Short mmCIF file of C-alpha atoms in Angstrom, two decimals:
data_model
loop_
_atom_site.label_atom_id
_atom_site.label_comp_id
_atom_site.label_asym_id
_atom_site.label_seq_id
_atom_site.Cartn_x
_atom_site.Cartn_y
_atom_site.Cartn_z
CA MET Z 1 3.34 6.94 15.57
CA ARG Z 2 0.10 6.31 17.44
CA ILE Z 3 -3.44 5.99 16.17
CA HIS Z 4 -6.10 7.91 18.08
CA VAL Z 5 -9.84 7.51 17.58
CA VAL Z 6 -11.78 10.70 18.28
CA LYS Z 7 -14.30 10.47 21.12
CA GLN Z 8 -17.33 12.57 21.97
CA GLY Z 9 -16.30 16.02 23.21
CA GLU Z 10 -12.68 15.85 22.02
CA SER Z 11 -10.98 18.62 20.06
CA LEU Z 12 -7.73 18.45 18.16
CA TRP Z 13 -6.15 20.73 20.76
CA LYS Z 14 -7.17 18.39 23.57
CA ILE Z 15 -5.87 15.32 21.65
CA ALA Z 16 -2.51 17.00 20.95
CA ARG Z 17 -2.15 17.96 24.60
CA PHE Z 18 -2.96 14.39 25.73
CA TYR Z 19 -0.13 12.96 23.63
CA GLY Z 20 2.30 15.83 24.23
CA SER Z 21 2.34 16.32 20.47
CA ASP Z 22 2.53 19.46 18.34
CA ILE Z 23 -0.94 20.21 16.98
CA ASN Z 24 0.54 21.47 13.70
CA GLN Z 25 2.35 18.16 13.20
CA ILE Z 26 -0.96 16.32 13.61
CA ILE Z 27 -2.69 18.66 11.16
CA LEU Z 28 0.06 18.25 8.57
CA VAL Z 29 0.44 14.47 8.69
CA ASN Z 30 -3.33 13.90 8.46
CA GLN Z 31 -3.75 16.74 5.92
CA LEU Z 32 -6.70 18.15 7.86
CA THR Z 33 -8.35 20.91 5.85
CA ASN Z 34 -10.47 22.11 8.79
CA PRO Z 35 -8.70 21.34 12.09
CA ASN Z 36 -11.61 22.81 14.04
CA VAL Z 37 -13.92 19.97 13.00
CA VAL Z 38 -13.23 16.29 13.64
CA ALA Z 39 -15.73 13.45 13.46
CA ILE Z 40 -16.53 11.14 16.33
CA GLY Z 41 -14.88 7.83 15.44
CA GLN Z 42 -12.35 9.44 13.10
CA ALA Z 43 -8.89 7.87 13.26
CA LEU Z 44 -5.94 10.26 13.51
CA VAL Z 45 -2.24 9.56 13.10
CA ILE Z 46 -0.30 11.09 16.01
CA PRO Z 47 3.44 11.54 15.36
CA GLU Z 48 5.62 10.68 18.35
CA PRO Z 49 7.73 13.67 19.44
CA ASN Z 50 11.46 12.93 19.43
CA LYS Z 51 10.92 9.86 17.20
CA GLU Z 52 9.11 11.24 14.17
CA TYR Z 53 8.96 14.59 12.44
CA VAL Z 54 6.48 15.92 9.87
CA ILE Z 55 7.98 18.21 7.25
CA GLN Z 56 6.79 21.83 7.39
CA GLN Z 57 7.13 24.83 5.12
CA GLY Z 58 10.78 25.95 4.90
CA ASP Z 59 12.34 22.70 6.15
CA THR Z 60 15.40 21.16 4.51
CA LEU Z 61 16.91 17.78 5.26
CA TRP Z 62 19.96 19.57 6.63
CA SER Z 63 17.90 21.77 8.99
CA ILE Z 64 15.97 18.77 10.29
CA ALA Z 65 19.19 16.81 10.78
CA GLN Z 66 20.72 19.74 12.70
CA ARG Z 67 17.66 20.03 14.92
CA TYR Z 68 17.84 16.38 15.99
CA GLY Z 69 21.60 15.90 16.03
CA VAL Z 70 21.78 13.33 13.23
CA THR Z 71 23.41 13.32 9.82
CA THR Z 72 21.53 14.01 6.60
CA GLY Z 73 22.81 10.67 5.30
CA ALA Z 74 21.30 8.79 8.24
CA LEU Z 75 17.98 10.61 7.78
CA ALA Z 76 17.94 9.88 4.05
CA GLU Z 77 18.78 6.20 4.54
CA MET Z 78 16.16 5.78 7.27
CA ASN Z 79 13.44 7.21 5.04
CA ASN Z 80 14.44 5.97 1.55
CA ILE Z 81 15.09 9.54 0.39
CA ALA Z 82 16.72 9.34 -3.05
CA ASP Z 83 17.12 13.11 -3.55
CA PRO Z 84 17.61 15.17 -0.34
CA SER Z 85 16.46 18.30 -2.17
CA LEU Z 86 13.00 16.77 -2.71
CA LEU Z 87 10.99 17.13 0.50
CA TYR Z 88 7.22 17.41 0.69
CA ILE Z 89 5.16 19.24 3.30
CA GLY Z 90 3.19 16.73 5.36
CA GLU Z 91 5.66 13.88 4.78
CA MET Z 92 6.57 12.13 8.04
CA LEU Z 93 10.22 11.27 8.65
CA LEU Z 94 11.40 8.61 11.07
CA LEU Z 95 14.38 9.77 13.11
CA PRO Z 96 17.38 7.39 13.29
CA TYR Z 97 17.78 8.07 17.02
CA PHE Z 98 15.76 9.46 19.88
CA THR Z 99 16.83 10.62 23.33
CA TYR Z 100 15.97 8.70 26.49
CA THR Z 101 16.84 9.93 29.97
CA VAL Z 102 17.90 7.17 32.39
CA GLN Z 103 15.39 6.66 35.22
CA SER Z 104 15.84 5.11 38.66
CA GLY Z 105 15.88 1.32 38.34
CA ASP Z 106 16.85 1.32 34.67
CA SER Z 107 19.48 -0.97 33.20
CA LEU Z 108 20.73 -1.04 29.64
CA TRP Z 109 18.94 -4.37 29.22
CA SER Z 110 15.58 -2.95 30.37
CA ILE Z 111 15.98 0.18 28.23
CA ALA Z 112 16.90 -1.91 25.19
CA ASN Z 113 14.04 -4.32 25.81
CA GLN Z 114 11.37 -1.64 26.09
CA ASN Z 115 12.55 0.08 22.91
CA GLY Z 116 13.02 -2.97 20.68
CA VAL Z 117 16.79 -2.67 20.28
CA THR Z 118 19.83 -4.52 21.61
CA VAL Z 119 22.14 -3.52 24.44
CA ASN Z 120 25.02 -3.50 21.97
CA GLN Z 121 23.22 -0.99 19.75
CA ILE Z 122 22.83 1.40 22.70
CA VAL Z 123 26.45 0.86 23.77
CA GLN Z 124 27.73 1.67 20.26
CA ALA Z 125 25.44 4.69 19.82
CA ASN Z 126 26.64 6.23 23.09
CA ASN Z 127 30.27 5.02 23.25
CA ILE Z 128 29.59 3.37 26.62
CA SER Z 129 32.71 1.72 28.06
CA ASP Z 130 31.04 -0.12 30.97
CA ALA Z 131 27.57 -1.42 30.16
CA SER Z 132 26.94 -2.33 33.83
CA ARG Z 133 27.17 1.28 34.98
CA ILE Z 134 24.68 3.91 33.87
CA TYR Z 135 23.51 6.88 35.91
CA VAL Z 136 20.08 8.36 36.58
CA GLY Z 137 19.56 11.51 34.53
CA THR Z 138 21.98 10.53 31.77
CA PRO Z 139 20.56 11.21 28.27
CA LEU Z 140 21.08 8.23 25.95
CA ARG Z 141 20.73 8.07 22.18
CA ILE Z 142 18.46 5.13 21.38
CA PRO Z 143 18.54 3.81 17.81
CA ALA Z 144 15.14 3.45 16.14
CA ALA Z 145 13.87 -0.12 16.29
CA SER Z 146 14.38 -2.13 13.12
CA ARG Z 147 11.40 -2.75 10.87
CA PRO Z 148 10.74 -5.79 8.69
CA VAL Z 149 11.93 -5.18 5.13
CA LYS Z 150 9.20 -5.74 2.54
CA GLU Z 151 8.49 -4.89 -1.09
CA ILE Z 152 5.66 -2.56 -2.05
CA ASN Z 153 4.12 -2.27 -5.50
CA THR Z 154 1.61 0.35 -6.56
CA TYR Z 155 -0.58 0.54 -9.61
CA THR Z 156 -1.44 3.90 -11.13
CA THR Z 157 -3.81 4.91 -13.89
CA GLN Z 158 -2.73 8.56 -13.78
CA THR Z 159 -0.44 9.33 -16.75
CA THR Z 160 -0.90 13.09 -16.34
CA PRO Z 161 1.76 15.43 -14.90
CA GLN Z 162 -0.23 15.28 -11.65
CA GLY Z 163 0.15 11.50 -11.64
CA ALA Z 164 3.91 11.80 -12.06
CA GLN Z 165 4.02 14.39 -9.28
CA GLU Z 166 2.20 11.99 -6.96
CA VAL Z 167 4.85 9.34 -7.66
CA MET Z 168 7.55 11.89 -6.87
CA ALA Z 169 5.88 12.88 -3.61
CA LEU Z 170 5.27 9.31 -2.40
CA GLY Z 171 8.20 7.58 -4.09
CA GLU Z 172 10.07 6.52 -0.96
CA ASN Z 173 7.17 4.15 -0.22
CA PHE Z 174 7.44 2.02 -3.37
CA THR Z 175 9.67 -0.77 -4.64
CA TYR Z 176 7.72 -1.07 -7.90
CA LEU Z 177 5.50 1.22 -9.96
CA SER Z 178 2.98 -0.45 -12.30
CA PRO Z 179 1.34 1.99 -14.76
CA PHE Z 180 -2.01 0.59 -15.89
CA THR Z 181 -2.13 -0.53 -18.69
CA TYR Z 182 -0.68 -1.86 -21.93
CA ALA Z 183 -3.36 -4.05 -23.52
CA ILE Z 184 -2.71 -6.85 -25.96
CA LYS Z 185 -4.11 -6.80 -29.48
CA SER Z 186 -5.16 -9.78 -31.54
CA ASP Z 187 -2.10 -9.42 -33.78
CA GLY Z 188 0.45 -9.62 -30.94
CA THR Z 189 1.07 -5.88 -30.69
CA LEU Z 190 0.15 -3.72 -27.71
CA THR Z 191 -1.70 -0.49 -27.19
CA ASP Z 192 0.47 2.53 -26.48
CA MET Z 193 0.73 4.44 -23.22
CA GLN Z 194 1.98 7.95 -22.48
CA ASP Z 195 4.08 6.82 -19.54
CA ARG Z 196 7.27 8.91 -19.93
CA GLY Z 197 6.46 11.21 -17.03
CA LEU Z 198 5.75 8.28 -14.72
CA LEU Z 199 8.94 6.50 -15.74
CA ASP Z 200 11.03 9.63 -15.16
CA ALA Z 201 9.49 10.01 -11.69
CA ALA Z 202 10.17 6.34 -10.92
CA GLU Z 203 13.81 6.73 -11.92
CA ALA Z 204 14.20 9.85 -9.77
CA GLN Z 205 12.79 8.01 -6.75
CA ASN Z 206 14.66 4.73 -7.31
CA ILE Z 207 11.47 2.78 -8.09
CA ALA Z 208 11.53 -0.22 -10.43
CA PRO Z 209 8.77 0.21 -13.06
CA LEU Z 210 6.83 -2.84 -14.19
CA LEU Z 211 5.01 -2.93 -17.52
CA VAL Z 212 1.42 -4.05 -16.90
CA VAL Z 213 -0.08 -6.22 -19.65
CA THR Z 214 -3.82 -6.97 -19.73
CA ASN Z 215 -6.56 -8.39 -21.91
CA PHE Z 216 -8.42 -5.10 -21.40
CA GLN Z 217 -10.52 -3.98 -24.37
CA ASN Z 218 -13.55 -1.67 -24.67
CA ASN Z 219 -13.44 -0.87 -20.95
CA SER Z 220 -13.56 -4.48 -19.77
CA PHE Z 221 -11.46 -7.62 -19.58
CA ASP Z 222 -11.99 -9.67 -22.74
CA SER Z 223 -12.01 -13.47 -22.39
CA ASP Z 224 -11.89 -14.02 -26.16
CA LEU Z 225 -8.87 -11.74 -26.55
CA ALA Z 226 -6.99 -13.77 -23.92
CA ALA Z 227 -8.01 -17.01 -25.63
CA THR Z 228 -6.68 -15.73 -28.98
CA LEU Z 229 -3.27 -15.25 -27.38
CA PHE Z 230 -3.13 -18.38 -25.27
CA ARG Z 231 -4.17 -20.70 -28.11
CA ASN Z 232 -1.62 -19.42 -30.64
CA PRO Z 233 2.08 -20.09 -29.86
CA GLY Z 234 3.24 -17.98 -32.80
CA LEU Z 235 1.21 -15.02 -31.57
CA GLN Z 236 2.76 -15.46 -28.14
CA ASP Z 237 6.27 -15.25 -29.62
CA THR Z 238 5.30 -12.04 -31.42
CA LEU Z 239 3.87 -10.53 -28.24
CA ILE Z 240 6.94 -11.43 -26.17
CA THR Z 241 9.26 -9.91 -28.78
CA ASN Z 242 7.18 -6.72 -28.81
CA LEU Z 243 7.18 -6.63 -25.00
CA LEU Z 244 10.94 -6.89 -24.86
CA GLU Z 245 11.33 -4.07 -27.35
CA ILE Z 246 9.08 -1.73 -25.33
CA ILE Z 247 10.69 -2.69 -22.02
CA GLN Z 248 14.22 -2.13 -23.28
CA ALA Z 249 13.32 1.11 -25.05
CA LYS Z 250 11.52 2.63 -22.08
CA GLY Z 251 13.54 1.22 -19.20
CA TYR Z 252 11.02 -1.04 -17.50
CA LYS Z 253 12.48 -3.62 -15.10
CA GLY Z 254 9.95 -6.33 -15.76
CA VAL Z 255 6.36 -7.19 -16.52
CA ASN Z 256 3.14 -7.74 -14.56
CA PHE Z 257 0.48 -9.80 -16.34
CA ASP Z 258 -3.06 -9.01 -15.26
CA PHE Z 259 -5.16 -11.34 -17.39
CA GLU Z 260 -8.67 -11.58 -15.95
CA TYR Z 261 -11.78 -13.58 -16.84
CA VAL Z 262 -9.68 -16.13 -18.71
CA TYR Z 263 -11.61 -19.19 -19.91
CA PRO Z 264 -11.08 -22.24 -17.64
CA GLU Z 265 -9.88 -24.30 -20.61
CA ASP Z 266 -6.99 -21.84 -21.06
CA ARG Z 267 -5.61 -22.46 -17.57
CA GLU Z 268 -2.66 -24.58 -18.70
CA ASN Z 269 -2.20 -22.47 -21.83
CA TYR Z 270 -1.73 -19.46 -19.54
CA ASN Z 271 0.82 -21.40 -17.47
CA ASP Z 272 2.74 -22.42 -20.60
CA PHE Z 273 2.73 -18.82 -21.83
CA LEU Z 274 4.26 -17.68 -18.53
CA ARG Z 275 6.97 -20.34 -18.80
CA LYS Z 276 7.81 -19.08 -22.27
CA VAL Z 277 7.97 -15.47 -21.03
CA VAL Z 278 10.27 -16.40 -18.13
CA ASN Z 279 12.60 -18.28 -20.49
CA ARG Z 280 12.93 -15.13 -22.64
CA PHE Z 281 13.02 -12.58 -19.77
CA LYS Z 282 15.28 -14.22 -17.22
CA PRO Z 283 18.49 -14.06 -19.36
CA GLU Z 284 17.78 -10.31 -19.70
CA GLY Z 285 17.56 -9.90 -15.92
CA LEU Z 286 13.89 -8.90 -16.11
CA LEU Z 287 11.20 -9.66 -13.53
CA VAL Z 288 8.00 -11.56 -14.34
CA SER Z 289 4.94 -11.26 -12.10
CA THR Z 290 1.20 -11.84 -12.30
CA ALA Z 291 -1.96 -10.51 -10.69
CA LEU Z 292 -4.26 -13.19 -9.31
CA ALA Z 293 -7.91 -13.23 -8.28
CA PRO Z 294 -8.52 -13.83 -4.53
CA LYS Z 295 -9.16 -17.59 -4.28
CA ILE Z 296 -9.77 -19.71 -1.19
CA THR Z 297 -9.51 -23.15 -2.86
CA ALA Z 298 -7.69 -24.53 -5.89
CA ASP Z 299 -10.95 -25.52 -7.61
CA GLN Z 300 -12.95 -22.37 -6.83
CA GLN Z 301 -15.67 -21.94 -9.42
CA GLY Z 302 -16.23 -18.84 -11.53
CA LEU Z 303 -14.72 -17.27 -14.65
CA LEU Z 304 -12.62 -14.87 -12.57
CA TYR Z 305 -10.91 -17.71 -10.67
CA GLU Z 306 -10.62 -20.98 -12.55
CA ALA Z 307 -7.76 -20.18 -14.95
CA HIS Z 308 -5.64 -18.63 -12.18
CA ASP Z 309 -3.45 -21.55 -11.10
CA TYR Z 310 -1.93 -20.41 -7.81
CA GLU Z 311 0.51 -23.29 -7.50
CA ALA Z 312 1.80 -22.98 -11.08
CA HIS Z 313 2.20 -19.20 -10.91
CA GLY Z 314 3.99 -19.54 -7.59
CA ASP Z 315 6.44 -21.92 -9.24
CA ILE Z 316 6.92 -20.09 -12.54
CA VAL Z 317 7.07 -16.33 -11.86
CA ASP Z 318 9.15 -14.15 -9.54
CA PHE Z 319 6.16 -13.01 -7.51
CA VAL Z 320 2.37 -12.61 -7.61
CA VAL Z 321 0.01 -9.83 -6.62
CA ILE Z 322 -3.10 -11.30 -5.00
CA MET Z 323 -5.96 -8.86 -5.54
CA THR Z 324 -7.37 -9.00 -2.01
CA TYR Z 325 -9.92 -6.23 -2.46
CA GLU Z 326 -13.28 -5.54 -4.12
CA TRP Z 327 -15.49 -7.54 -1.78
CA GLY Z 328 -17.36 -4.25 -1.53
CA TRP Z 329 -17.50 -3.73 -5.30
CA ALA Z 330 -19.29 -0.87 -7.03
CA GLY Z 331 -22.12 -3.03 -8.40
CA GLY Z 332 -22.72 -5.00 -5.21
CA GLU Z 333 -24.21 -4.45 -1.77
CA PRO Z 334 -22.50 -2.16 0.77
CA TRP Z 335 -19.54 -3.93 2.34
CA ALA Z 336 -15.94 -3.36 3.38
CA ILE Z 337 -13.65 -3.15 0.34
CA ALA Z 338 -11.09 -5.53 1.89
CA PRO Z 339 -12.54 -7.15 5.05
CA ILE Z 340 -9.54 -8.52 6.89
CA ASN Z 341 -11.22 -11.85 7.74
CA LYS Z 342 -11.79 -12.48 4.01
CA VAL Z 343 -8.25 -11.33 3.13
CA ARG Z 344 -6.82 -13.78 5.65
CA GLU Z 345 -9.02 -16.57 4.31
CA VAL Z 346 -7.44 -16.06 0.87
CA LEU Z 347 -3.94 -15.97 2.34
CA ASP Z 348 -4.59 -19.12 4.37
CA TYR Z 349 -5.01 -20.97 1.08
CA ALA Z 350 -2.38 -19.06 -0.88
CA VAL Z 351 0.51 -19.81 1.48
CA THR Z 352 -0.11 -23.55 1.13
CA VAL Z 353 0.73 -23.48 -2.60
CA ILE Z 354 2.75 -20.28 -3.20
CA PRO Z 355 6.02 -19.49 -1.37
CA ARG Z 356 5.34 -16.71 1.13
CA ASP Z 357 8.25 -14.69 -0.21
CA LYS Z 358 6.52 -14.55 -3.60
CA ILE Z 359 3.23 -13.03 -2.38
CA LEU Z 360 2.31 -9.34 -2.51
CA MET Z 361 -1.01 -8.80 -0.70
CA GLY Z 362 -3.40 -6.36 -2.35
CA ILE Z 363 -4.34 -3.21 -0.39
CA PRO Z 364 -7.07 -0.76 -1.51
CA LEU Z 365 -6.51 2.99 -1.24
CA TYR Z 366 -10.18 3.89 -1.70
CA GLY Z 367 -13.70 3.53 -0.35
CA ARG Z 368 -17.25 3.52 -1.70
CA ASP Z 369 -20.49 5.39 -1.08
CA TRP Z 370 -23.67 3.35 -1.67
CA LYS Z 371 -27.24 4.58 -1.79
CA ILE Z 372 -29.44 2.58 0.61
CA PRO Z 373 -31.66 0.66 0.74
CA TRP Z 374 -29.45 -0.95 -1.90
CA VAL Z 375 -31.11 -1.79 -5.22
CA ASP Z 376 -29.64 -4.38 -7.58
CA GLY Z 377 -28.25 -2.71 -10.68
CA THR Z 378 -27.19 0.51 -8.96
CA ILE Z 379 -23.53 1.55 -8.89
CA ALA Z 380 -21.74 2.89 -5.82
CA ARG Z 381 -19.60 6.01 -6.05
CA THR Z 382 -15.88 5.54 -5.40
CA VAL Z 383 -14.51 7.93 -2.77
CA SER Z 384 -11.06 8.51 -1.31
CA PRO Z 385 -10.55 7.91 2.42
CA GLN Z 386 -10.12 11.65 2.81
CA GLU Z 387 -13.41 12.34 1.05
CA ALA Z 388 -15.15 9.74 3.20
CA VAL Z 389 -14.09 11.52 6.41
CA ALA Z 390 -15.18 14.84 4.90
CA LEU Z 391 -18.64 13.37 4.27
CA ALA Z 392 -18.92 12.21 7.89
CA THR Z 393 -17.97 15.65 9.21
CA ARG Z 394 -20.20 17.45 6.68
CA TYR Z 395 -23.28 15.51 7.74
CA GLY Z 396 -22.32 15.33 11.41
CA VAL Z 397 -22.46 11.55 11.72
CA PRO Z 398 -20.13 9.33 13.78
CA ILE Z 399 -17.74 6.96 12.06
CA GLN Z 400 -18.28 3.39 13.24
CA TRP Z 401 -15.90 0.43 13.31
CA ASN Z 402 -16.57 -3.16 12.30
CA GLU Z 403 -14.36 -5.39 14.42
CA GLU Z 404 -14.76 -8.50 12.24
CA TYR Z 405 -13.85 -6.69 9.02
CA GLN Z 406 -11.40 -4.25 10.70
CA SER Z 407 -12.95 -1.49 8.64
CA PRO Z 408 -14.60 1.89 9.28
CA TYR Z 409 -18.05 2.77 7.94
CA PHE Z 410 -20.92 5.19 8.52
CA ARG Z 411 -24.36 6.16 7.27
CA TYR Z 412 -25.70 9.59 6.41
CA THR Z 413 -28.73 11.22 4.80
CA ASP Z 414 -28.09 13.78 2.06
CA GLU Z 415 -30.02 17.00 1.31
CA SER Z 416 -32.54 15.18 -0.86
CA GLY Z 417 -33.38 12.72 1.91
CA GLN Z 418 -31.45 9.87 0.24
CA GLN Z 419 -29.69 7.57 2.72
CA HIS Z 420 -26.10 6.44 2.11
CA GLU Z 421 -23.69 3.86 3.52
CA VAL Z 422 -19.93 4.42 3.20
CA TRP Z 423 -17.11 1.91 3.70
CA PHE Z 424 -13.52 3.08 3.41
CA GLU Z 425 -9.96 2.66 4.72
CA ASP Z 426 -8.33 4.52 7.60
CA ALA Z 427 -5.19 4.30 9.73
CA ARG Z 428 -6.64 1.41 11.77
CA SER Z 429 -7.68 -0.68 8.78
CA VAL Z 430 -4.33 -0.37 7.03
CA GLN Z 431 -2.56 -1.11 10.32
CA ALA Z 432 -4.44 -4.42 10.34
CA LYS Z 433 -3.27 -5.08 6.79
CA TYR Z 434 0.41 -4.37 7.53
CA ASP Z 435 0.13 -6.58 10.62
CA THR Z 436 -1.19 -9.33 8.34
CA ILE Z 437 1.68 -8.96 5.85
CA VAL Z 438 4.20 -9.29 8.67
CA GLN Z 439 2.39 -12.10 10.50
CA TYR Z 440 2.08 -14.19 7.33
CA GLY Z 441 5.72 -13.54 6.36
CA LEU Z 442 4.77 -12.25 2.92
CA ARG Z 443 7.03 -10.57 0.38
CA GLY Z 444 5.00 -7.37 0.83
CA GLY Z 445 1.96 -5.48 -0.43
CA SER Z 446 0.50 -3.94 -3.56
CA TYR Z 447 -1.77 -0.89 -3.79
CA TRP Z 448 -4.74 -0.35 -5.99
CA VAL Z 449 -4.59 2.51 -6.88
CA LEU Z 450 -2.82 5.90 -6.73
CA GLY Z 451 -4.92 9.01 -7.33
CA SER Z 452 -7.11 8.55 -4.25
CA PRO Z 453 -5.83 10.81 -1.44
CA PHE Z 454 -5.10 8.78 1.70
CA PRO Z 455 -2.44 10.69 3.66
CA GLN Z 456 -2.70 8.50 6.76
CA ASN Z 457 -1.56 5.41 4.89
CA TRP Z 458 2.01 6.56 4.37
CA PRO Z 459 3.06 7.20 8.01
CA VAL Z 460 1.40 3.92 9.04
CA LEU Z 461 3.37 2.09 6.32
CA GLN Z 462 6.63 3.80 7.32
CA THR Z 463 6.21 2.89 10.98
CA ASN Z 464 5.55 -0.77 10.23
CA ILE Z 465 7.72 -1.59 7.22
CA LYS Z 466 11.06 -0.64 5.72
CA VAL Z 467 10.36 -0.58 1.99
CA ARG Z 468 12.97 -2.42 -0.03
CA LYS Z 469 14.56 -0.58 -2.94
CA LEU Z 470 16.13 -2.74 -5.62
#
């Protein structure tokens, strides 16, 4: 997979020809609704012929395997396909092998080196008896380069059949699914959630569901509700018992606590609560995780941050989700949602107190459209990356790139004369995020949130990371 940024005067046909790629494959993987119109500055995912294939109408796993001379089992394993009968148009598959024709001056070592594999892998794939003798013009099967294995969590708020269908369509990309949300009540019970469809989809796609627990009440996080729980040990026991009953009845594999705006004086109470949960959950083989605000120091001030004890959570729970997004929040000034320099600043602190293999880095799947000049008290509109690109093409404005934030943005003027500024995610910005996960040696990433179409994200993820299935 390559990422191409559209330049002045380029057409999709010209871009496809430049890369020797099938234009229909480019249209499908980027889900382009109008291939005749692309925006200057728009990032496009370009599948690599002979290495990647985008599923088209009428394809089966068997027909694709036959076309490329591989087994259906190898294709399924390479792409985390749990059910070979479930293929989705526009889904990009990585091929287990590609063909390379030996050139003058080649050696097995040079071929292996340039393709990120070992000489032994090439020897085994081609049944070569003498590795010192290869001949110009010989076609060799080259195994796909290995990818780092990481875990990926995704939150979803969509409990509708469409939400379950999205999980089915994207399921190979997830280790965990976290339906949002079960909220605590002051008596130790929890609100209900119509999550059966999501749980069935998770099971079909070999995804481990996590039950999300919050102090969410009346459309906001409630500090007093959290305090009621954390200051009453008996209430905690009741809640934990109720949690275990729901988890065992519905088939969840663990819990994710997302308690936000907790009073600073409840910091250690929160830690003690987590210790109690782990003591009850671990004998049952259940996972315990938390969601943490993006801090850059242990003593960072503010109600969002102070009760989130990075070091304690890193010691107590199985893993944490660090919510490295929302710098560009709906009620604030226009800004990148997850500027990579700010994300890295959070990680620079986090890895000093939390084991790297316990950190899932937050990744946004959305953008925002602000009216400008910005006025305090106004609220930006949330847009999907796909909608953001559609706005740029509709108003004929170029998409720009902020190098410091590693994020795309643009400005446009609507029909009423109102000016807007849009920040969103594209193939380049998520590439920077996957690079960061790998460079920092993290456990993986966590998306907020499904329901926002971002087709480019999935081939970029696949190319960079092999998603672990439990």
